[in-house]
CSV table of C-alpha atoms in Angstrom, one decimal:
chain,number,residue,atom,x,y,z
F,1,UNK,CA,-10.5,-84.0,126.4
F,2,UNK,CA,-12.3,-82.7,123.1
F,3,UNK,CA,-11.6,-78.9,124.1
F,4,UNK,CA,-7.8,-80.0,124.9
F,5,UNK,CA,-7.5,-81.5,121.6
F,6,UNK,CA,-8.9,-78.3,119.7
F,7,UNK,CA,-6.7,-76.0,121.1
F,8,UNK,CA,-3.9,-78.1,120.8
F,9,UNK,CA,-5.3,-78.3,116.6
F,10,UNK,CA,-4.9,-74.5,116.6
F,11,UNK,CA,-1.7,-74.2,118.4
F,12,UNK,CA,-0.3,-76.0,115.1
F,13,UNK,CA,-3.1,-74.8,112.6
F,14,UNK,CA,-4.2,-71.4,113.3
F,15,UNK,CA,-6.6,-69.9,111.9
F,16,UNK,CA,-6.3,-67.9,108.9
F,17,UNK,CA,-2.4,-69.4,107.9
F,18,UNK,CA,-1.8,-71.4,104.9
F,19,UNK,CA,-1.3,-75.0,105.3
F,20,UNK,CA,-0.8,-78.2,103.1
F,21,UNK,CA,-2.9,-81.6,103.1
F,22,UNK,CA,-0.7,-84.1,104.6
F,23,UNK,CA,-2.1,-87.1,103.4
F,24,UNK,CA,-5.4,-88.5,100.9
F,25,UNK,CA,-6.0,-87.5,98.0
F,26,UNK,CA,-5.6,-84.2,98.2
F,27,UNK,CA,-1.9,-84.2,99.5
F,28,UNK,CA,0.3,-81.8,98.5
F,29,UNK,CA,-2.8,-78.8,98.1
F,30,UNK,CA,-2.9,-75.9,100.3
F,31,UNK,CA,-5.5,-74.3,101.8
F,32,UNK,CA,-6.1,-71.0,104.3
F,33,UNK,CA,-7.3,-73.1,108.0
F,34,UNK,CA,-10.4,-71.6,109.5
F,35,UNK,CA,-12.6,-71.6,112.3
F,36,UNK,CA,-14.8,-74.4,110.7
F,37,UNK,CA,-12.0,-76.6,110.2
F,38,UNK,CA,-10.8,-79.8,112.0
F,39,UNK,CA,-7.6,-81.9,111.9
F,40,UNK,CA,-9.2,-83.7,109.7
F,41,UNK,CA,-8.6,-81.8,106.6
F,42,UNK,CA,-4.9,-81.4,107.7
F,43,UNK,CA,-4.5,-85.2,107.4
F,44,UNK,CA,-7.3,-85.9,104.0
F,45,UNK,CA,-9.3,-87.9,106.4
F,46,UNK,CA,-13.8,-87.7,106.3
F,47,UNK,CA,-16.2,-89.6,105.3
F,48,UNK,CA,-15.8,-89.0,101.8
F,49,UNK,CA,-15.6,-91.9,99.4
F,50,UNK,CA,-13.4,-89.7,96.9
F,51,UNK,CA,-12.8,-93.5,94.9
F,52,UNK,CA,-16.1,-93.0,93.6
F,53,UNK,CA,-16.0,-89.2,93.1
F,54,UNK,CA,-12.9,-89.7,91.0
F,55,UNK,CA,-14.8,-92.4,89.2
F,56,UNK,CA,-17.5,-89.8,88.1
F,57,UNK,CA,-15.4,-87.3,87.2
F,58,UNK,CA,-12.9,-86.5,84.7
F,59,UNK,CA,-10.3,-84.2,83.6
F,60,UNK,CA,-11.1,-80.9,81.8
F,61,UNK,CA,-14.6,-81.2,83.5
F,62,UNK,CA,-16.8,-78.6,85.1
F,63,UNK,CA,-17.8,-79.9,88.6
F,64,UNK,CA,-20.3,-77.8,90.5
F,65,UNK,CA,-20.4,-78.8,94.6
F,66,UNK,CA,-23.6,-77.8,96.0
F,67,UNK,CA,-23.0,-77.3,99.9
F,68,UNK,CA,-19.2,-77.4,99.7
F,69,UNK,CA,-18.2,-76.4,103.4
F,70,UNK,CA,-14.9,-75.6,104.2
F,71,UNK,CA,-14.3,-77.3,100.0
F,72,UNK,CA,-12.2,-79.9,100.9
F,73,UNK,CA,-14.9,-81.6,98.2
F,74,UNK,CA,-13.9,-78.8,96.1
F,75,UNK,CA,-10.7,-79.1,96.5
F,76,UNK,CA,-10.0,-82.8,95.7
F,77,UNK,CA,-11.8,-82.3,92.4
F,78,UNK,CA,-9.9,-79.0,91.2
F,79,UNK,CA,-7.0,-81.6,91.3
F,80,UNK,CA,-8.9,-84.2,89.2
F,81,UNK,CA,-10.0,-81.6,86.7
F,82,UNK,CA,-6.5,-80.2,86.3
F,83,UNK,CA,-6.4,-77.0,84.7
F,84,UNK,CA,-8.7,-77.6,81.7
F,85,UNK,CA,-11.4,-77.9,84.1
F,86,UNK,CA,-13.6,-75.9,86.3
F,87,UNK,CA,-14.9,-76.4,89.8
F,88,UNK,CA,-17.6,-74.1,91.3
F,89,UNK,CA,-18.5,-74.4,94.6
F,90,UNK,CA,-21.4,-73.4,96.5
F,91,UNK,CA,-21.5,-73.0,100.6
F,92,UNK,CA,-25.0,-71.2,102.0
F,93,UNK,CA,-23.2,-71.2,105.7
F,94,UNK,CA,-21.0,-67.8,106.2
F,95,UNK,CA,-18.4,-69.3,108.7
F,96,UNK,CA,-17.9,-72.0,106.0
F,97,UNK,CA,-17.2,-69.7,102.7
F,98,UNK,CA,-14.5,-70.7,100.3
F,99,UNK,CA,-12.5,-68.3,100.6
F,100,UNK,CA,-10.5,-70.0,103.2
F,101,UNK,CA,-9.5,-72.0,100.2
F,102,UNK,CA,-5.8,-71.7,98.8
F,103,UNK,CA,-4.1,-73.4,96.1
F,104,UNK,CA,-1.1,-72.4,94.4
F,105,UNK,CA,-1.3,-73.3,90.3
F,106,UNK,CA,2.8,-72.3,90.4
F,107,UNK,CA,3.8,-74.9,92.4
């Protein structure tokens, strides 16, 4: 069932297009899908407790995230940061670079 799922996943989010977050705190962001992605980050669900995170961090901020992944991490606190801020993310893991990352500061 698990490899029925995933290729159902990338019928709908394939890699390398540009999707939005559905849901979470992160709605509304986009971001490039890649190989090391699930449904998850589609849909703003994982096992991060961003309540906290958001609790920690500010606006006009810089935020460094040390073994960011695919960034959803990343992402989430480029929107608490807002533009006044900074966010660098780290990822050692070459399938998981950042670059997958896309967010669009016009919209």
């Amino acid at each position: 069932m698990h490899g029925l799922s995933r290729r159902l996943a990338r019928v709908f989010w394939p890699h390398q297009t540009i999707r939005a977050v559905h849901c979470g705190p992160c709605r509304g962001m986009r971001y490039v899908v890649s190989p090391a992605m699930g449904v998850s980050y589609a849909f703003g669900r994982g096992t991060y407790n961003f309540a906290f995170l958001k609790s920690k961090v500010k606006r006009g901020m810089t935020v460094y995230d040390i073994g960011a992944n695919a960034g959803q991490v990343a992402l989430f606190f480029s929107k608490v940061v807002g533009a006044e801020g900074s966010v660098f993310a780290f990822e050692p893991i070459a399938k998981n670079i950042l670059p997958y990352i896309y967010e669009d500061w016009e919209d």
